[in-house]
mmCIF file of C-alpha atoms and ligand atoms in Angstrom:
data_model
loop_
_atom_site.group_PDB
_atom_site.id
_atom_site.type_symbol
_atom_site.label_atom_id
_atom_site.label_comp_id
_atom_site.label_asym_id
_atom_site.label_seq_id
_atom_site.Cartn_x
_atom_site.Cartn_y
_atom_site.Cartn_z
ATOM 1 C CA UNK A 27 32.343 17.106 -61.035
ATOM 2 C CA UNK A 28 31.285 18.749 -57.667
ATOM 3 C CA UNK A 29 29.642 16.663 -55.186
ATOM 4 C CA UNK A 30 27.360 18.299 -52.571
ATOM 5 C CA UNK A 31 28.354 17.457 -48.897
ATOM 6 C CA UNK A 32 26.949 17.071 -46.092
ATOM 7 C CA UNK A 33 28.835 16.867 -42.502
ATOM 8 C CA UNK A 34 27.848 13.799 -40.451
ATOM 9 C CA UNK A 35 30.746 14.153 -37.786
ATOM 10 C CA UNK A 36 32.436 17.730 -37.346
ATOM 11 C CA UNK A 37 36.452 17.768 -36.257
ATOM 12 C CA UNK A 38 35.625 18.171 -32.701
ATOM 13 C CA UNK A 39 33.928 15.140 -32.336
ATOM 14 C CA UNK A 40 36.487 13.196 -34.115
ATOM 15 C CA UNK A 41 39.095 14.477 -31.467
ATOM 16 C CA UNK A 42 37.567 13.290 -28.655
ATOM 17 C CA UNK A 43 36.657 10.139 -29.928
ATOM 18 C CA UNK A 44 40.028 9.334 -30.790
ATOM 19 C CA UNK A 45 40.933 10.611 -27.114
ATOM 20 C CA UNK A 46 38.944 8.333 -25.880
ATOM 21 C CA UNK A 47 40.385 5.213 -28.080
ATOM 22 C CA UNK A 48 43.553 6.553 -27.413
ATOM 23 C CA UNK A 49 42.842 5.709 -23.709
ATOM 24 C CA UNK A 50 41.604 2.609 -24.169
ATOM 25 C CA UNK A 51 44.182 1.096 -25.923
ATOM 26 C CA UNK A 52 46.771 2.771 -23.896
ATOM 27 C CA UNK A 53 44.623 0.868 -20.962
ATOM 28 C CA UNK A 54 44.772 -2.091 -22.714
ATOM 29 C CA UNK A 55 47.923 -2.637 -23.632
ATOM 30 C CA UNK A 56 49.595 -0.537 -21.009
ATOM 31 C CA UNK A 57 53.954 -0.986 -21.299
ATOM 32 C CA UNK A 58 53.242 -3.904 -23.817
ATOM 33 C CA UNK A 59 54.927 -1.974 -27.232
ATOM 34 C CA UNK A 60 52.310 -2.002 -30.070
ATOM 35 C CA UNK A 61 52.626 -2.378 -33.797
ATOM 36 C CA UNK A 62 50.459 0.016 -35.365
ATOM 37 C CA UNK A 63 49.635 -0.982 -39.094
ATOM 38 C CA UNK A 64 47.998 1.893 -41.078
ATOM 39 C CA UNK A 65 46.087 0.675 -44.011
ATOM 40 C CA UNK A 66 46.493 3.314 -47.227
ATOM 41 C CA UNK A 67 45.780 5.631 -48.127
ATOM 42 C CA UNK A 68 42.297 5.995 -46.435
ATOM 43 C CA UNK A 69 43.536 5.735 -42.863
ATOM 44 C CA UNK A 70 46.564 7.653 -42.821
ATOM 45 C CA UNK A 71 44.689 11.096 -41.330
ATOM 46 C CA UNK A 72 43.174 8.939 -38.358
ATOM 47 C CA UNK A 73 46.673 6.727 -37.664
ATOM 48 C CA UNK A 74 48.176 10.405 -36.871
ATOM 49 C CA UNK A 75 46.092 11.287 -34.910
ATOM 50 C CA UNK A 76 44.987 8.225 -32.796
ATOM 51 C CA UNK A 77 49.329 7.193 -32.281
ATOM 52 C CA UNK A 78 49.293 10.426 -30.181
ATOM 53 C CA UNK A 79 47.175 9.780 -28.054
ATOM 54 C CA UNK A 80 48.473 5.928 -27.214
ATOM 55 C CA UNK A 81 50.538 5.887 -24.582
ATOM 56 C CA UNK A 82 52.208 2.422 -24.919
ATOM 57 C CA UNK A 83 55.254 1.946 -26.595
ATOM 58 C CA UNK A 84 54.643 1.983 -30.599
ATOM 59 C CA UNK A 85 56.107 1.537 -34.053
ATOM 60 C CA UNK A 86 54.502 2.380 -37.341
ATOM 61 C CA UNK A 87 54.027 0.232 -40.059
ATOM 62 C CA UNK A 88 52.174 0.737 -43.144
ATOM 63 C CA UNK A 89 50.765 -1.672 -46.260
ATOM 64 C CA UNK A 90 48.526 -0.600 -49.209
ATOM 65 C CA UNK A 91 46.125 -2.373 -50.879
ATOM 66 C CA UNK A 92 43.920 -1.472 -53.853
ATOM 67 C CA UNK A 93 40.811 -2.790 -55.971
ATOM 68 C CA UNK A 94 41.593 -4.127 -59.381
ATOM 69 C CA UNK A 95 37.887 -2.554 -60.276
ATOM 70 C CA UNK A 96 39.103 1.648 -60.104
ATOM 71 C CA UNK A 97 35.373 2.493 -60.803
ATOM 72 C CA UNK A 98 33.865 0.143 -57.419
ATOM 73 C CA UNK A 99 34.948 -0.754 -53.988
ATOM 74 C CA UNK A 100 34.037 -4.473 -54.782
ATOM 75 C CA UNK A 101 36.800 -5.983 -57.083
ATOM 76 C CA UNK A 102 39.299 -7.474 -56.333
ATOM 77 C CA UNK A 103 41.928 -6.748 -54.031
ATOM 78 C CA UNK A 104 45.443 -6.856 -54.494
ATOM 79 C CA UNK A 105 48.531 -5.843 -52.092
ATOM 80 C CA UNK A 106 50.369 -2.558 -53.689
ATOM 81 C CA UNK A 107 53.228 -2.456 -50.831
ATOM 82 C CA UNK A 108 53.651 -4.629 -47.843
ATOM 83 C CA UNK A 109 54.921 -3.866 -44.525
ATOM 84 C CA UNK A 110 58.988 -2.834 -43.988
ATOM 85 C CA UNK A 111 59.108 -5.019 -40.588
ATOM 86 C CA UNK A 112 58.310 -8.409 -39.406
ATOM 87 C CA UNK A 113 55.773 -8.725 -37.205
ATOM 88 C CA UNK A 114 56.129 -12.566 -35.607
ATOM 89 C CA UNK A 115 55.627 -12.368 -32.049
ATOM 90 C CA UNK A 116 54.683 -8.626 -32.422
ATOM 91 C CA UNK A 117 50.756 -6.762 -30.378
ATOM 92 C CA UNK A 118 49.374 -5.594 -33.949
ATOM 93 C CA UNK A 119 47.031 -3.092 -34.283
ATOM 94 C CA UNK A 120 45.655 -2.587 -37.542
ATOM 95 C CA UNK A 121 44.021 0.892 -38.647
ATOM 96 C CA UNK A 122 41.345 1.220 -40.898
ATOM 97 C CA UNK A 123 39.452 4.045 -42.057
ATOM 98 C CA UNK A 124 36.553 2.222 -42.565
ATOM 99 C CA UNK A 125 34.605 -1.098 -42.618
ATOM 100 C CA UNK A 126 31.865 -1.801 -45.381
ATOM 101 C CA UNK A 127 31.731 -4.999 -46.882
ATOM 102 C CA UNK A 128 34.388 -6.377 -44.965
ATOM 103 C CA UNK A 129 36.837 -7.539 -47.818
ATOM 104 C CA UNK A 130 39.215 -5.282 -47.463
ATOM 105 C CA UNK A 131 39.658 -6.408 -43.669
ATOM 106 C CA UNK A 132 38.880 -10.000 -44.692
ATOM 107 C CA UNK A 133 42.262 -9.597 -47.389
ATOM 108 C CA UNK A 134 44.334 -7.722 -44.736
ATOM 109 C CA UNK A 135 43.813 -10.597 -41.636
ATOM 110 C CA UNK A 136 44.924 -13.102 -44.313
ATOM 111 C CA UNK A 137 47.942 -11.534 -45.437
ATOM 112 C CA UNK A 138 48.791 -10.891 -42.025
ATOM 113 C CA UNK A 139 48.002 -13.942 -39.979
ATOM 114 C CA UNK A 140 50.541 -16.189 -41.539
ATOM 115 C CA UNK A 141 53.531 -13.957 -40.563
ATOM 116 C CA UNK A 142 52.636 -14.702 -36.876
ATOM 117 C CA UNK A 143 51.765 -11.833 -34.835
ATOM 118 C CA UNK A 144 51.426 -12.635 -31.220
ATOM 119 C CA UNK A 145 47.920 -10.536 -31.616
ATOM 120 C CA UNK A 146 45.908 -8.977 -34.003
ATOM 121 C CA UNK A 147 43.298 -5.923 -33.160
ATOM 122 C CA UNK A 148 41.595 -4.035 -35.596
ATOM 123 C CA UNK A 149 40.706 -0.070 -35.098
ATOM 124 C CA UNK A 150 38.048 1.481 -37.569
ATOM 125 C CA UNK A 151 37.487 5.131 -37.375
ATOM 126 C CA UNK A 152 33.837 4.210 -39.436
ATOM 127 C CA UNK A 153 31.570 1.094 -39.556
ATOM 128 C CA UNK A 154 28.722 1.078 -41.738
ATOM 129 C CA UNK A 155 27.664 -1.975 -39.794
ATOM 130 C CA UNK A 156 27.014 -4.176 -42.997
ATOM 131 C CA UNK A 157 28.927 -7.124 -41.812
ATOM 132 C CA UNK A 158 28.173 -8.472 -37.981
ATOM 133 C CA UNK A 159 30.512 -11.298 -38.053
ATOM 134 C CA UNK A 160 33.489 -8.853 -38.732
ATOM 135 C CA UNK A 161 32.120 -6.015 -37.411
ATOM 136 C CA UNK A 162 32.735 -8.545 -33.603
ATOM 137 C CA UNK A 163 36.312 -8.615 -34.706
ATOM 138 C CA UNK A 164 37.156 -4.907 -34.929
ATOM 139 C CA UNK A 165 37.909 -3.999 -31.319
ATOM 140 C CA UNK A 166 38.035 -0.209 -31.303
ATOM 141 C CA UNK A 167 35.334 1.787 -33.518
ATOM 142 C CA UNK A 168 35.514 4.930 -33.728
ATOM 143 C CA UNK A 169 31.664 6.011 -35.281
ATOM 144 C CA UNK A 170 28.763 3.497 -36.224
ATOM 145 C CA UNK A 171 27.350 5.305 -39.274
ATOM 146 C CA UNK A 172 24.744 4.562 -42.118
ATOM 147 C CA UNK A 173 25.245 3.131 -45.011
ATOM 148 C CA UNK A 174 26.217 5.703 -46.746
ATOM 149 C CA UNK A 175 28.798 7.111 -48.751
ATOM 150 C CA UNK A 176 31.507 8.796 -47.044
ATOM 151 C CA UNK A 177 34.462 11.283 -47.737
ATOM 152 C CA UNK A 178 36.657 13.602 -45.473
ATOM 153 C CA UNK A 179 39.376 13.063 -42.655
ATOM 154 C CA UNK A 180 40.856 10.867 -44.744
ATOM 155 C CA UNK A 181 38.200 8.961 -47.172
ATOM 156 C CA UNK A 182 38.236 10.164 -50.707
ATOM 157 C CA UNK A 183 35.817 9.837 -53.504
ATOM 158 C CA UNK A 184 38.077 9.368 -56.999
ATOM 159 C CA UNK A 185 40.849 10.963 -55.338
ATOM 160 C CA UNK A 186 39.261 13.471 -53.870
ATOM 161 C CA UNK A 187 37.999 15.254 -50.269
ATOM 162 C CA UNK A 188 40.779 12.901 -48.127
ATOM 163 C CA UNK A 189 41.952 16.494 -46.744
ATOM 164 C CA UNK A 190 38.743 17.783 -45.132
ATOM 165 C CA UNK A 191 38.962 17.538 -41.092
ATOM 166 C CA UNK A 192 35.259 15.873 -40.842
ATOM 167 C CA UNK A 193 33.142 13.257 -41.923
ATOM 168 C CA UNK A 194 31.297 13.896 -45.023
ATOM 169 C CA UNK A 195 27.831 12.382 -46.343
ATOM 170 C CA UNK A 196 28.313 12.433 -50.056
ATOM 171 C CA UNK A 197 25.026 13.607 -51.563
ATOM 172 C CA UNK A 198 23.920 13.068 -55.098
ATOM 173 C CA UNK A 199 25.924 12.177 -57.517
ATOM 174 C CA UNK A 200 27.595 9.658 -54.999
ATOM 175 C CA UNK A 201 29.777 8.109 -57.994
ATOM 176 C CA UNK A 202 31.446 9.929 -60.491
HETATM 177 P P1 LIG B 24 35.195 -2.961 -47.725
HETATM 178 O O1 LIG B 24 36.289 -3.810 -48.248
HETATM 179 O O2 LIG B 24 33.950 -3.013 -48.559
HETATM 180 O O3 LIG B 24 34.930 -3.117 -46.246
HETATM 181 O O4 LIG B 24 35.612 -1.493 -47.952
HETATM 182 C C1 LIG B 24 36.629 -0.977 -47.311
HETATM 183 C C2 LIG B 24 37.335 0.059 -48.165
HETATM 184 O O5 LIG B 24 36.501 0.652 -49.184
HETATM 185 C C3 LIG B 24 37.679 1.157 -47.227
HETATM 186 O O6 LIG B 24 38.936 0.936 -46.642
HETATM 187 C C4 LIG B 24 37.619 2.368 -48.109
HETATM 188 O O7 LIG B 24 38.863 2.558 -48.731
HETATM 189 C C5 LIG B 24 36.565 2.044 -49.140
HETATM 190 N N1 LIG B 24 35.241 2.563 -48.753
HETATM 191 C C6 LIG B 24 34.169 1.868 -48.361
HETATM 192 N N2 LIG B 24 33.125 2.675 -48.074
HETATM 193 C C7 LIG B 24 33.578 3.931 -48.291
HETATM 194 C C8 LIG B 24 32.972 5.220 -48.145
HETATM 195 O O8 LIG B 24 31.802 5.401 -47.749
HETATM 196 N N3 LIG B 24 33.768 6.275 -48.458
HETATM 197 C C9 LIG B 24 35.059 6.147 -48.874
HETATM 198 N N4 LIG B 24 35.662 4.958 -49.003
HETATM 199 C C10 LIG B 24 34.924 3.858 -48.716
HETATM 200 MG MG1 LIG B 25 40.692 1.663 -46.972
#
């Protein structure tokens, strides 16, 4: 099925947005070395991106969850591959594409509290700004946007569109 598109954030913005993060947490942290968790698949365009333009110390770490439900982005979620380091004692920051109901960042803070990071921040290149009470916890965001569905620089509908450099409204149908 083709989906018609419609760009909500071009490349260029993206770029300097994630310059600007970039600085920030390199301000933030300064010579402290960070942990940078990318959640897959969604977030793995934006992790590349942003990690060049930190300038504290880093190492990469990925995990991969998925909903049980393939057809909805509301079933449950369950851990596909876990991180390859400990993080006890470790600055985490956690990458997310993007933040809608919450339950995917709800899942990840639980699974990754108990192995006792020193810190956890959260970085979301997209928050539809559906949940306030987690929405205070993500420290870096990259774009407020609607509530609407999104695809592009990462985001996919079934699969698709993660390869596009911007930010896509998805248009009717929004579901295959
Ligand atoms: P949440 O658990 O409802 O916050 O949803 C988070 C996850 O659902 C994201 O990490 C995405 O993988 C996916 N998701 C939510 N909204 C969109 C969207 O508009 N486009 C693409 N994926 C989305
Ligand atoms: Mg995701």
């Amino acid at each position: 099925m083709k989906h018609s598109l419609k760009k909500i954030i071009d490349s260029e913005d993206i770029a300097n947005r994630i310059k600007t993060l970039g600085k920030e947490i390199s301000n933030d942290f300064k010579d402290r070395e960070l942990t940078v968790i990318g959640v897959l698949k969604g977030s793995f365009i934006f992790m590349a991106d942003l990690v060049r333009e930190i300038e504290s110390p880093l190492r990469c770490d990925f995990l991969r969850i998925e909903s049980y439900d393939e057809n909805g982005k509301s079933g449950h979620i369950r851990l596909v591959f876990d991180l390859t380091q400990p993080i006890e004692g470790k600055d985490v920051l956690v990458i997310e594409d993007i933040l809608d109901t919450g339950k995917s960042l709800q899942y990840i803070l639980h699974h990754l509290k108990p192995k006792n990071p020193k810190s956890i921040n959260i970085c979301c290149l997209l928050n539809k700004e559906k949940h306030p009470a987690l929405s205070k916890e993500v420290r870096y965001t990259g774009f407020q946007i609607p509530d609407v569905y999104v695809v592009g620089y990462g985001l996919d509908l079934a699969g698709k569109y993660r390869e596009l450099s911007y930010v896509a409204e998805v248009l009717e149908p929004a579901q295959e």
